[in-house]
């Protein structure tokens, strides 16, 4: 898949990463915007899903 500036900006807008990070994520996912966003979110969260975090919060509360 082609990696365009439009795709890079979509990833940046949704994740807040740099142009370089967005481009690298798109390259790693063959230009798939959704997969690139997911990969960035997983790297930021350290692989822990938000649902797991919410369950932990419920147990502590």
Short mmCIF file of N, CA, C and O in Angstrom, two decimals:
data_model
loop_
_atom_site.label_atom_id
_atom_site.label_comp_id
_atom_site.label_asym_id
_atom_site.label_seq_id
_atom_site.Cartn_x
_atom_site.Cartn_y
_atom_site.Cartn_z
N UNK A 1 0.83 -1.19 0.00
CA UNK A 1 0.00 0.00 0.00
C UNK A 1 0.87 1.25 0.00
O UNK A 1 1.93 1.27 0.60
N UNK A 2 0.37 2.27 -0.63
CA UNK A 2 1.09 3.53 -0.69
C UNK A 2 0.94 4.31 0.62
O UNK A 2 -0.14 4.36 1.21
N UNK A 3 2.03 4.91 1.06
CA UNK A 3 2.00 5.74 2.26
C UNK A 3 1.99 7.19 1.81
O UNK A 3 2.95 7.67 1.21
N UNK A 4 0.89 7.87 2.07
CA UNK A 4 0.71 9.25 1.64
C UNK A 4 0.77 10.19 2.83
O UNK A 4 0.62 9.77 3.99
N UNK A 5 0.94 11.46 2.54
CA UNK A 5 0.92 12.47 3.59
C UNK A 5 -0.43 12.47 4.30
O UNK A 5 -0.49 12.65 5.53
N UNK A 6 -1.49 12.24 3.57
CA UNK A 6 -2.82 12.19 4.17
C UNK A 6 -2.90 11.07 5.22
O UNK A 6 -3.42 11.29 6.32
N UNK A 7 -2.37 9.91 4.91
CA UNK A 7 -2.38 8.81 5.87
C UNK A 7 -1.53 9.14 7.09
O UNK A 7 -1.92 8.86 8.23
N UNK A 8 -0.37 9.74 6.85
CA UNK A 8 0.51 10.12 7.96
C UNK A 8 -0.21 11.11 8.87
O UNK A 8 -0.17 10.98 10.10
N UNK A 9 -0.89 12.09 8.29
CA UNK A 9 -1.60 13.08 9.10
C UNK A 9 -2.78 12.46 9.85
O UNK A 9 -3.07 12.86 10.98
N UNK A 10 -3.45 11.49 9.26
CA UNK A 10 -4.53 10.80 9.97
C UNK A 10 -3.99 10.11 11.22
O UNK A 10 -4.58 10.21 12.31
N UNK A 11 -2.87 9.42 11.07
CA UNK A 11 -2.26 8.73 12.21
C UNK A 11 -1.81 9.75 13.26
O UNK A 11 -2.05 9.57 14.46
N UNK A 12 -1.18 10.82 12.82
CA UNK A 12 -0.71 11.86 13.75
C UNK A 12 -1.87 12.48 14.52
O UNK A 12 -1.79 12.68 15.73
N UNK A 13 -2.96 12.81 13.80
CA UNK A 13 -4.10 13.45 14.44
C UNK A 13 -4.71 12.58 15.53
O UNK A 13 -5.18 13.08 16.54
N UNK A 14 -4.72 11.30 15.31
CA UNK A 14 -5.36 10.39 16.26
C UNK A 14 -4.45 9.92 17.38
O UNK A 14 -4.92 9.45 18.40
N UNK A 15 -3.13 10.05 17.19
CA UNK A 15 -2.21 9.52 18.20
C UNK A 15 -1.30 10.56 18.82
O UNK A 15 -0.76 10.33 19.90
N UNK A 16 -1.08 11.67 18.12
CA UNK A 16 -0.21 12.71 18.66
C UNK A 16 1.28 12.44 18.48
O UNK A 16 2.10 13.09 19.10
N UNK A 17 1.64 11.49 17.63
CA UNK A 17 3.05 11.18 17.41
C UNK A 17 3.63 12.11 16.35
O UNK A 17 2.92 12.87 15.71
N UNK A 18 4.94 12.02 16.15
CA UNK A 18 5.61 12.83 15.14
C UNK A 18 5.35 12.26 13.75
O UNK A 18 4.87 11.14 13.60
N UNK A 19 5.70 13.06 12.74
CA UNK A 19 5.57 12.58 11.36
C UNK A 19 6.41 11.32 11.16
O UNK A 19 5.97 10.37 10.54
N UNK A 20 7.61 11.32 11.69
CA UNK A 20 8.51 10.16 11.54
C UNK A 20 7.89 8.91 12.17
O UNK A 20 7.88 7.84 11.57
N UNK A 21 7.36 9.05 13.39
CA UNK A 21 6.75 7.90 14.06
C UNK A 21 5.53 7.39 13.31
O UNK A 21 5.32 6.19 13.18
N UNK A 22 4.73 8.32 12.81
CA UNK A 22 3.54 7.93 12.05
C UNK A 22 3.95 7.21 10.77
O UNK A 22 3.37 6.17 10.42
N UNK A 23 4.95 7.73 10.08
CA UNK A 23 5.43 7.10 8.84
C UNK A 23 5.99 5.71 9.12
O UNK A 23 5.70 4.75 8.40
N UNK A 24 6.77 5.58 10.17
CA UNK A 24 7.34 4.27 10.53
C UNK A 24 6.25 3.26 10.88
O UNK A 24 6.34 2.10 10.50
N UNK A 25 5.23 3.71 11.59
CA UNK A 25 4.13 2.81 11.93
C UNK A 25 3.38 2.37 10.67
O UNK A 25 2.99 1.21 10.55
N UNK A 26 3.19 3.29 9.76
CA UNK A 26 2.53 2.94 8.49
C UNK A 26 3.38 1.99 7.66
O UNK A 26 2.87 1.06 7.05
N UNK A 27 4.68 2.20 7.65
CA UNK A 27 5.57 1.29 6.92
C UNK A 27 5.51 -0.11 7.52
O UNK A 27 5.49 -1.10 6.79
N UNK A 28 5.46 -0.19 8.85
CA UNK A 28 5.42 -1.49 9.53
C UNK A 28 4.10 -2.23 9.29
O UNK A 28 4.04 -3.45 9.42
N UNK A 29 3.05 -1.48 8.96
CA UNK A 29 1.73 -2.08 8.76
C UNK A 29 1.30 -2.03 7.30
O UNK A 29 0.11 -2.10 7.00
N UNK A 30 2.27 -1.89 6.40
CA UNK A 30 2.01 -1.85 4.96
C UNK A 30 0.98 -0.79 4.57
O UNK A 30 0.14 -1.00 3.71
N UNK A 31 1.02 0.35 5.25
CA UNK A 31 0.15 1.47 4.91
C UNK A 31 -1.24 1.41 5.49
O UNK A 31 -2.08 2.25 5.16
N UNK A 32 -1.51 0.46 6.37
CA UNK A 32 -2.84 0.33 6.97
C UNK A 32 -2.96 1.31 8.13
O UNK A 32 -2.31 1.14 9.18
N UNK A 33 -3.81 2.32 7.98
CA UNK A 33 -3.95 3.39 8.97
C UNK A 33 -4.44 2.85 10.31
O UNK A 33 -3.88 3.17 11.37
N UNK A 34 -5.45 2.02 10.29
CA UNK A 34 -6.03 1.49 11.54
C UNK A 34 -4.99 0.66 12.29
O UNK A 34 -4.81 0.82 13.51
N UNK A 35 -4.30 -0.21 11.59
CA UNK A 35 -3.28 -1.04 12.23
C UNK A 35 -2.13 -0.20 12.76
O UNK A 35 -1.58 -0.50 13.83
N UNK A 36 -1.78 0.86 12.07
CA UNK A 36 -0.72 1.75 12.54
C UNK A 36 -1.14 2.44 13.83
O UNK A 36 -0.34 2.54 14.77
N UNK A 37 -2.37 2.90 13.89
CA UNK A 37 -2.88 3.55 15.11
C UNK A 37 -2.88 2.57 16.27
O UNK A 37 -2.45 2.88 17.38
N UNK A 38 -3.34 1.36 16.02
CA UNK A 38 -3.36 0.33 17.07
C UNK A 38 -1.95 0.03 17.56
O UNK A 38 -1.72 -0.06 18.77
N UNK A 39 -1.01 -0.10 16.65
CA UNK A 39 0.37 -0.38 17.03
C UNK A 39 0.95 0.73 17.90
O UNK A 39 1.62 0.46 18.90
N UNK A 40 0.66 1.97 17.54
CA UNK A 40 1.15 3.10 18.34
C UNK A 40 0.50 3.11 19.71
O UNK A 40 1.16 3.29 20.74
N UNK A 41 -0.80 2.88 19.77
CA UNK A 41 -1.50 2.85 21.06
C UNK A 41 -0.94 1.75 21.95
O UNK A 41 -0.75 1.94 23.15
N UNK A 42 -0.66 0.59 21.37
CA UNK A 42 -0.11 -0.51 22.16
C UNK A 42 1.28 -0.19 22.67
O UNK A 42 1.62 -0.53 23.80
N UNK A 43 2.08 0.49 21.87
CA UNK A 43 3.43 0.84 22.32
C UNK A 43 3.38 1.90 23.41
O UNK A 43 4.19 1.87 24.33
N UNK A 44 2.43 2.80 23.34
CA UNK A 44 2.28 3.84 24.36
C UNK A 44 1.76 3.25 25.67
O UNK A 44 2.22 3.59 26.75
N UNK A 45 0.77 2.35 25.56
CA UNK A 45 0.18 1.73 26.73
C UNK A 45 1.06 0.62 27.31
O UNK A 45 0.72 0.05 28.32
N UNK A 46 2.15 0.32 26.65
CA UNK A 46 3.00 -0.77 27.10
C UNK A 46 2.35 -2.12 26.90
O UNK A 46 2.65 -3.08 27.59
N UNK A 47 1.41 -2.18 25.95
CA UNK A 47 0.75 -3.43 25.66
C UNK A 47 -0.42 -3.74 26.58
O UNK A 47 -1.06 -4.77 26.46
N UNK A 48 -0.71 -2.86 27.53
CA UNK A 48 -1.82 -3.08 28.44
C UNK A 48 -3.06 -2.40 27.87
O UNK A 48 -3.04 -1.22 27.56
N UNK A 49 -4.12 -3.16 27.73
CA UNK A 49 -5.33 -2.59 27.15
C UNK A 49 -6.05 -1.71 28.15
O UNK A 49 -5.91 -1.88 29.36
N UNK A 50 -6.82 -0.78 27.64
CA UNK A 50 -7.59 0.11 28.51
C UNK A 50 -8.62 -0.67 29.32
O UNK A 50 -8.90 -0.31 30.45
N UNK A 51 -9.17 -1.73 28.78
CA UNK A 51 -10.15 -2.50 29.53
C UNK A 51 -9.50 -3.15 30.74
O UNK A 51 -10.10 -3.25 31.80
N UNK A 52 -8.25 -3.59 30.61
CA UNK A 52 -7.53 -4.17 31.74
C UNK A 52 -7.30 -3.10 32.81
O UNK A 52 -7.47 -3.36 34.00
N UNK A 53 -6.94 -1.92 32.39
CA UNK A 53 -6.72 -0.83 33.34
C UNK A 53 -8.03 -0.50 34.05
O UNK A 53 -8.05 -0.34 35.26
N UNK A 54 -9.13 -0.42 33.32
CA UNK A 54 -10.42 -0.13 33.94
C UNK A 54 -10.80 -1.20 34.95
O UNK A 54 -11.32 -0.90 36.01
N UNK A 55 -10.55 -2.47 34.65
CA UNK A 55 -10.87 -3.54 35.59
C UNK A 55 -10.05 -3.41 36.86
O UNK A 55 -10.55 -3.62 37.96
N UNK A 56 -8.77 -3.02 36.74
CA UNK A 56 -7.94 -2.84 37.90
C UNK A 56 -8.47 -1.68 38.75
O UNK A 56 -8.50 -1.76 39.97
N UNK A 57 -8.91 -0.61 38.11
CA UNK A 57 -9.46 0.54 38.83
C UNK A 57 -10.70 0.14 39.62
O UNK A 57 -10.90 0.58 40.73
N UNK A 58 -11.54 -0.70 39.03
CA UNK A 58 -12.75 -1.13 39.69
C UNK A 58 -12.43 -1.95 40.94
O UNK A 58 -13.10 -1.85 41.94
N UNK A 59 -11.39 -2.77 40.86
CA UNK A 59 -11.02 -3.59 42.00
C UNK A 59 -10.45 -2.76 43.14
O UNK A 59 -10.68 -3.06 44.30
N UNK A 60 -9.76 -1.68 42.81
CA UNK A 60 -9.14 -0.84 43.83
C UNK A 60 -10.17 0.05 44.49
O UNK A 60 -10.10 0.30 45.68
N UNK A 61 -11.15 0.51 43.72
CA UNK A 61 -12.12 1.47 44.24
C UNK A 61 -12.93 0.95 45.39
O UNK A 61 -13.26 -0.12 45.61
#
